[in-house]
Amino acid sequence: MDVSIGQSLDLLMFATVCVVLLMGFPVAFTLAGTGLAFGLIGYVVGVFDPSFLLATPQRLFGIMTNEVLIAVPLFVFMGVMLERSKVAEELLETMGQLFGTLRGGLGLSVTIVGALLAASTGIVGATVVTMGLLSLPTMLERGYSKRLACGSIAASGTLGQIIPPSIVLVILGDQISNAYQKAQLDMGNFSPDTVSVGDLFAGALLPGLMLVGMYMLYQIGMAILSPESSPAMPPESGQRVSIGKVFHALVPPIVLIISVLGSILGGIATPTEAAAVGAVGSIFLAGLRVGNGSPWPIYLAAIALVVVLFMTVNLDLRVARNEISQFDQYAIYAAAVCCLIVAIGIGVALLRVFREGVLTKVVEGTTHVTTMVFVILIGASIFSLVFRGLGGEELVHEMLRDIPGGTIGVVLTVMLLMFVLGFFLDFLEIVFVVVPLVAPILLQLEMPNGDPISPVWLGIMMAVNLQTSFLTPPFGFALFYLRGVAPPSVKTSDIYLGAIPFVFIQMIALVVLWYLPSLATWLPKVVYGP
């Protein structure tokens, strides 16, 4: 095989994908079609063995049987259900009234709601659009700077990339796990350690909260240094917010977040199982928000669900046993009754949501996003097989090995590459195509102090980096989402200039993570052990 010809085809194939995607062709078909086309060209010129493509069925079967990826449609369902059931709208309205009379209060409320929605939905587009429709007109009406208002909304909307549970972290965690095992096998370790999506969730929590705090500090600073940019609402213009209204708006989403994240971090459930709990919880919340029926069937179902989870952790509820004690038998009967109550509550909530016309839209939205993710994953699998068959893995090794600066130079180069690609490609293409190529190489390197690169730290650095690319003008996707719902009085330049300070905040966060990797690695060690 002429290696140089194959590697030249690799570079041309990667460039072709970028060009075709910029022309607007569907991502999945572009990846698969470009891979097959260059595989055929490579076969004709004698540098590609078509037997590489024989691994495609095995890869597709691996995708279908990957339990981690089942969390994707469940988290998507949870996010779309919460968005459609007006949870976000009530949160924004309540927090705006609560903080609006403070200087900079509306900006702070947008950031807080963005963080809550990020932990509830994890869908960037939905969060930016929702807050753009609901908050931007109010902020402009109250005299907020257009740039500050647009930047706050766009940046807060991207928190869904980094604050768990996040679809990005689920997909990135699966890819990092595969890359980590491959890296260890390449180094001769045939009993490799594992890294899970739960590790990435735990690792992302503190950096995500750090970003929220940095956003809020910037808005407080603007309120102090430039009072005219973020004025307070006149007291008479806002209604007094009762404790009951705040409780009604805040507590259910927070309970849902704690249920999902707490079950993962507490070792009670895997991310996939926790996603199922989150999906059921979002159904209960939607059932309470829409319709006029009694809330008690849903309250009882939620209580029964908590009881079942508690019993599952503390009791042996298996029925396929030779000997079952009388106490365990009673516990099994009680769990069965609780499951029946949960099923009734789900049925009541779904019926209410269906009657209001919400369920159909939620199912359509979930199917659309989930199908897009998995079809892209299939296309990326074909693309990466052809890329490797043409000698791409060796090409990437050589390019990274020749970068000056050792490990620091390699990591910075990869981060810069992902940052630039984020201008043009969605995070899915980057995670499915770029991460499997570079992560196994990075995870074989050592930091200057001699420690190996932590897969959790690398994954969080990549996630924050991708989040930054969502905000960076002129191609940031969050900016496009906001432009689509912003009023005509807001210029595109206002959106771009408003986002730039938050891009610098993101870069500062990356620098902090670089020098303090324990921000990403401490909590996973505490939760799951070293």
PDB file of C-alpha atoms in Angstrom, residues 259-386:
ATOM      1  CA  SER A 259     -33.493  12.849  41.692  1.00  0.00           C
ATOM      2  CA  VAL A 260     -31.597  12.382  38.431  1.00  0.00           C
ATOM      3  CA  LEU A 261     -28.159  13.616  39.507  1.00  0.00           C
ATOM      4  CA  GLY A 262     -28.449  12.316  43.054  1.00  0.00           C
ATOM      5  CA  SER A 263     -29.306   8.795  41.895  1.00  0.00           C
ATOM      6  CA  ILE A 264     -26.246   8.818  39.612  1.00  0.00           C
ATOM      7  CA  LEU A 265     -23.765  10.379  42.047  1.00  0.00           C
ATOM      8  CA  GLY A 266     -25.110   8.297  44.914  1.00  0.00           C
ATOM      9  CA  GLY A 267     -24.503   5.082  42.999  1.00  0.00           C
ATOM     10  CA  ILE A 268     -28.196   4.188  43.145  1.00  0.00           C
ATOM     11  CA  ALA A 269     -28.697   4.194  39.376  1.00  0.00           C
ATOM     12  CA  THR A 270     -26.704   4.226  36.172  1.00  0.00           C
ATOM     13  CA  PRO A 271     -27.087   7.287  33.909  1.00  0.00           C
ATOM     14  CA  THR A 272     -29.504   5.303  31.747  1.00  0.00           C
ATOM     15  CA  GLU A 273     -31.655   4.307  34.725  1.00  0.00           C
ATOM     16  CA  ALA A 274     -31.523   7.867  36.065  1.00  0.00           C
ATOM     17  CA  ALA A 275     -32.609   9.138  32.644  1.00  0.00           C
ATOM     18  CA  ALA A 276     -35.677   6.893  32.907  1.00  0.00           C
ATOM     19  CA  VAL A 277     -36.442   8.391  36.330  1.00  0.00           C
ATOM     20  CA  GLY A 278     -36.045  11.855  34.822  1.00  0.00           C
ATOM     21  CA  ALA A 279     -38.385  11.024  31.934  1.00  0.00           C
ATOM     22  CA  VAL A 280     -41.057   9.771  34.362  1.00  0.00           C
ATOM     23  CA  GLY A 281     -40.548  12.841  36.556  1.00  0.00           C
ATOM     24  CA  SER A 282     -40.985  15.166  33.564  1.00  0.00           C
ATOM     25  CA  ILE A 283     -44.265  13.385  32.754  1.00  0.00           C
ATOM     26  CA  PHE A 284     -45.476  13.983  36.316  1.00  0.00           C
ATOM     27  CA  LEU A 285     -44.479  17.673  36.157  1.00  0.00           C
ATOM     28  CA  ALA A 286     -46.225  18.115  32.822  1.00  0.00           C
ATOM     29  CA  GLY A 287     -49.338  16.407  34.183  1.00  0.00           C
ATOM     30  CA  LEU A 288     -49.416  18.896  37.073  1.00  0.00           C
ATOM     31  CA  ARG A 289     -48.841  21.919  34.811  1.00  0.00           C
ATOM     32  CA  VAL A 290     -51.448  21.195  32.141  1.00  0.00           C
ATOM     33  CA  GLY A 291     -55.088  20.220  32.550  1.00  0.00           C
ATOM     34  CA  ASN A 292     -57.405  20.930  35.448  1.00  0.00           C
ATOM     35  CA  GLY A 293     -57.693  17.535  37.116  1.00  0.00           C
ATOM     36  CA  SER A 294     -56.876  16.634  40.713  1.00  0.00           C
ATOM     37  CA  PRO A 295     -53.135  16.565  41.426  1.00  0.00           C
ATOM     38  CA  TRP A 296     -53.404  13.713  43.932  1.00  0.00           C
ATOM     39  CA  PRO A 297     -52.990  10.766  41.497  1.00  0.00           C
ATOM     40  CA  ILE A 298     -49.678  12.313  40.403  1.00  0.00           C
ATOM     41  CA  TYR A 299     -48.592  13.165  43.959  1.00  0.00           C
ATOM     42  CA  LEU A 300     -49.292   9.597  45.072  1.00  0.00           C
ATOM     43  CA  ALA A 301     -47.454   8.207  42.055  1.00  0.00           C
ATOM     44  CA  ALA A 302     -44.407  10.390  42.775  1.00  0.00           C
ATOM     45  CA  ILE A 303     -44.387   9.240  46.416  1.00  0.00           C
ATOM     46  CA  ALA A 304     -44.722   5.615  45.286  1.00  0.00           C
ATOM     47  CA  LEU A 305     -41.811   6.078  42.896  1.00  0.00           C
ATOM     48  CA  VAL A 306     -39.601   7.371  45.716  1.00  0.00           C
ATOM     49  CA  VAL A 307     -40.652   4.421  47.912  1.00  0.00           C
ATOM     50  CA  VAL A 308     -39.771   1.936  45.153  1.00  0.00           C
ATOM     51  CA  LEU A 309     -36.354   3.521  44.670  1.00  0.00           C
ATOM     52  CA  PHE A 310     -35.717   3.406  48.419  1.00  0.00           C
ATOM     53  CA  MET A 311     -36.778  -0.244  48.631  1.00  0.00           C
ATOM     54  CA  THR A 312     -34.657  -1.166  45.613  1.00  0.00           C
ATOM     55  CA  VAL A 313     -31.552   0.215  47.303  1.00  0.00           C
ATOM     56  CA  ASN A 314     -32.144  -1.241  50.767  1.00  0.00           C
ATOM     57  CA  LEU A 315     -34.031  -4.517  50.154  1.00  0.00           C
ATOM     58  CA  ASP A 316     -33.666  -7.619  48.002  1.00  0.00           C
ATOM     59  CA  LEU A 317     -36.710  -7.529  45.707  1.00  0.00           C
ATOM     60  CA  ARG A 318     -35.637 -10.326  43.367  1.00  0.00           C
ATOM     61  CA  VAL A 319     -38.375 -12.889  42.781  1.00  0.00           C
ATOM     62  CA  ALA A 320     -36.163 -15.440  40.979  1.00  0.00           C
ATOM     63  CA  ARG A 321     -34.719 -16.877  44.182  1.00  0.00           C
ATOM     64  CA  ASN A 322     -34.914 -20.322  45.755  1.00  0.00           C
ATOM     65  CA  GLU A 323     -35.686 -18.942  49.196  1.00  0.00           C
ATOM     66  CA  ILE A 324     -37.585 -15.747  49.959  1.00  0.00           C
ATOM     67  CA  SER A 325     -38.126 -14.706  53.547  1.00  0.00           C
ATOM     68  CA  GLN A 326     -41.573 -13.616  54.682  1.00  0.00           C
ATOM     69  CA  PHE A 327     -40.347 -10.027  55.168  1.00  0.00           C
ATOM     70  CA  ASP A 328     -38.913  -9.939  51.639  1.00  0.00           C
ATOM     71  CA  GLN A 329     -42.141 -11.377  50.294  1.00  0.00           C
ATOM     72  CA  TYR A 330     -44.146  -8.577  51.906  1.00  0.00           C
ATOM     73  CA  ALA A 331     -41.635  -6.052  50.513  1.00  0.00           C
ATOM     74  CA  ILE A 332     -42.072  -7.514  47.016  1.00  0.00           C
ATOM     75  CA  TYR A 333     -45.868  -7.209  47.327  1.00  0.00           C
ATOM     76  CA  ALA A 334     -45.514  -3.612  48.541  1.00  0.00           C
ATOM     77  CA  ALA A 335     -43.161  -2.783  45.643  1.00  0.00           C
ATOM     78  CA  ALA A 336     -45.654  -4.293  43.188  1.00  0.00           C
ATOM     79  CA  VAL A 337     -48.442  -2.110  44.628  1.00  0.00           C
ATOM     80  CA  CYS A 338     -46.193   0.968  44.387  1.00  0.00           C
ATOM     81  CA  CYS A 339     -45.359   0.134  40.767  1.00  0.00           C
ATOM     82  CA  LEU A 340     -49.089  -0.117  40.024  1.00  0.00           C
ATOM     83  CA  ILE A 341     -49.652   3.321  41.607  1.00  0.00           C
ATOM     84  CA  VAL A 342     -46.769   4.752  39.545  1.00  0.00           C
ATOM     85  CA  ALA A 343     -48.241   3.250  36.366  1.00  0.00           C
ATOM     86  CA  ILE A 344     -51.650   4.780  37.137  1.00  0.00           C
ATOM     87  CA  GLY A 345     -50.042   8.174  37.811  1.00  0.00           C
ATOM     88  CA  ILE A 346     -48.112   8.008  34.526  1.00  0.00           C
ATOM     89  CA  GLY A 347     -51.316   7.091  32.693  1.00  0.00           C
ATOM     90  CA  VAL A 348     -53.232  10.009  34.227  1.00  0.00           C
ATOM     91  CA  ALA A 349     -50.429  12.481  33.454  1.00  0.00           C
ATOM     92  CA  LEU A 350     -50.023  11.242  29.867  1.00  0.00           C
ATOM     93  CA  LEU A 351     -53.772  11.465  29.280  1.00  0.00           C
ATOM     94  CA  ARG A 352     -53.828  15.101  30.445  1.00  0.00           C
ATOM     95  CA  VAL A 353     -50.786  15.983  28.340  1.00  0.00           C
ATOM     96  CA  PHE A 354     -52.321  14.252  25.315  1.00  0.00           C
ATOM     97  CA  ARG A 355     -55.630  16.094  25.677  1.00  0.00           C
ATOM     98  CA  GLU A 356     -53.780  19.424  25.697  1.00  0.00           C
ATOM     99  CA  GLY A 357     -52.006  18.502  22.447  1.00  0.00           C
ATOM    100  CA  VAL A 358     -48.566  18.508  24.103  1.00  0.00           C
ATOM    101  CA  LEU A 359     -47.727  14.791  23.979  1.00  0.00           C
ATOM    102  CA  THR A 360     -47.761  14.545  20.190  1.00  0.00           C
ATOM    103  CA  LYS A 361     -45.312  17.447  19.859  1.00  0.00           C
ATOM    104  CA  VAL A 362     -43.062  15.973  22.552  1.00  0.00           C
ATOM    105  CA  VAL A 363     -42.938  12.569  20.852  1.00  0.00           C
ATOM    106  CA  GLU A 364     -42.268  14.170  17.471  1.00  0.00           C
ATOM    107  CA  GLY A 365     -39.479  16.332  18.904  1.00  0.00           C
ATOM    108  CA  THR A 366     -37.896  13.422  20.764  1.00  0.00           C
ATOM    109  CA  THR A 367     -38.016  11.198  17.691  1.00  0.00           C
ATOM    110  CA  HIS A 368     -36.506  13.905  15.505  1.00  0.00           C
ATOM    111  CA  VAL A 369     -33.533  14.620  17.804  1.00  0.00           C
ATOM    112  CA  THR A 370     -32.890  10.966  18.669  1.00  0.00           C
ATOM    113  CA  THR A 371     -33.014   9.858  15.047  1.00  0.00           C
ATOM    114  CA  MET A 372     -30.618  12.639  14.089  1.00  0.00           C
ATOM    115  CA  VAL A 373     -28.118  11.577  16.771  1.00  0.00           C
ATOM    116  CA  PHE A 374     -28.103   7.888  15.879  1.00  0.00           C
ATOM    117  CA  VAL A 375     -28.078   8.347  12.117  1.00  0.00           C
ATOM    118  CA  ILE A 376     -25.106  10.701  12.519  1.00  0.00           C
ATOM    119  CA  LEU A 377     -23.432   8.055  14.704  1.00  0.00           C
ATOM    120  CA  ILE A 378     -23.904   5.449  11.957  1.00  0.00           C
ATOM    121  CA  GLY A 379     -22.533   7.813   9.298  1.00  0.00           C
ATOM    122  CA  ALA A 380     -19.564   8.691  11.537  1.00  0.00           C
ATOM    123  CA  SER A 381     -18.804   4.983  12.037  1.00  0.00           C
ATOM    124  CA  ILE A 382     -18.544   4.444   8.274  1.00  0.00           C
ATOM    125  CA  PHE A 383     -16.454   7.600   7.884  1.00  0.00           C
ATOM    126  CA  SER A 384     -13.999   6.595  10.637  1.00  0.00           C
ATOM    127  CA  LEU A 385     -13.607   3.051   9.230  1.00  0.00           C
ATOM    128  CA  VAL A 386     -12.628   4.415   5.832  1.00  0.00           C
TER     129      VAL A 386
END
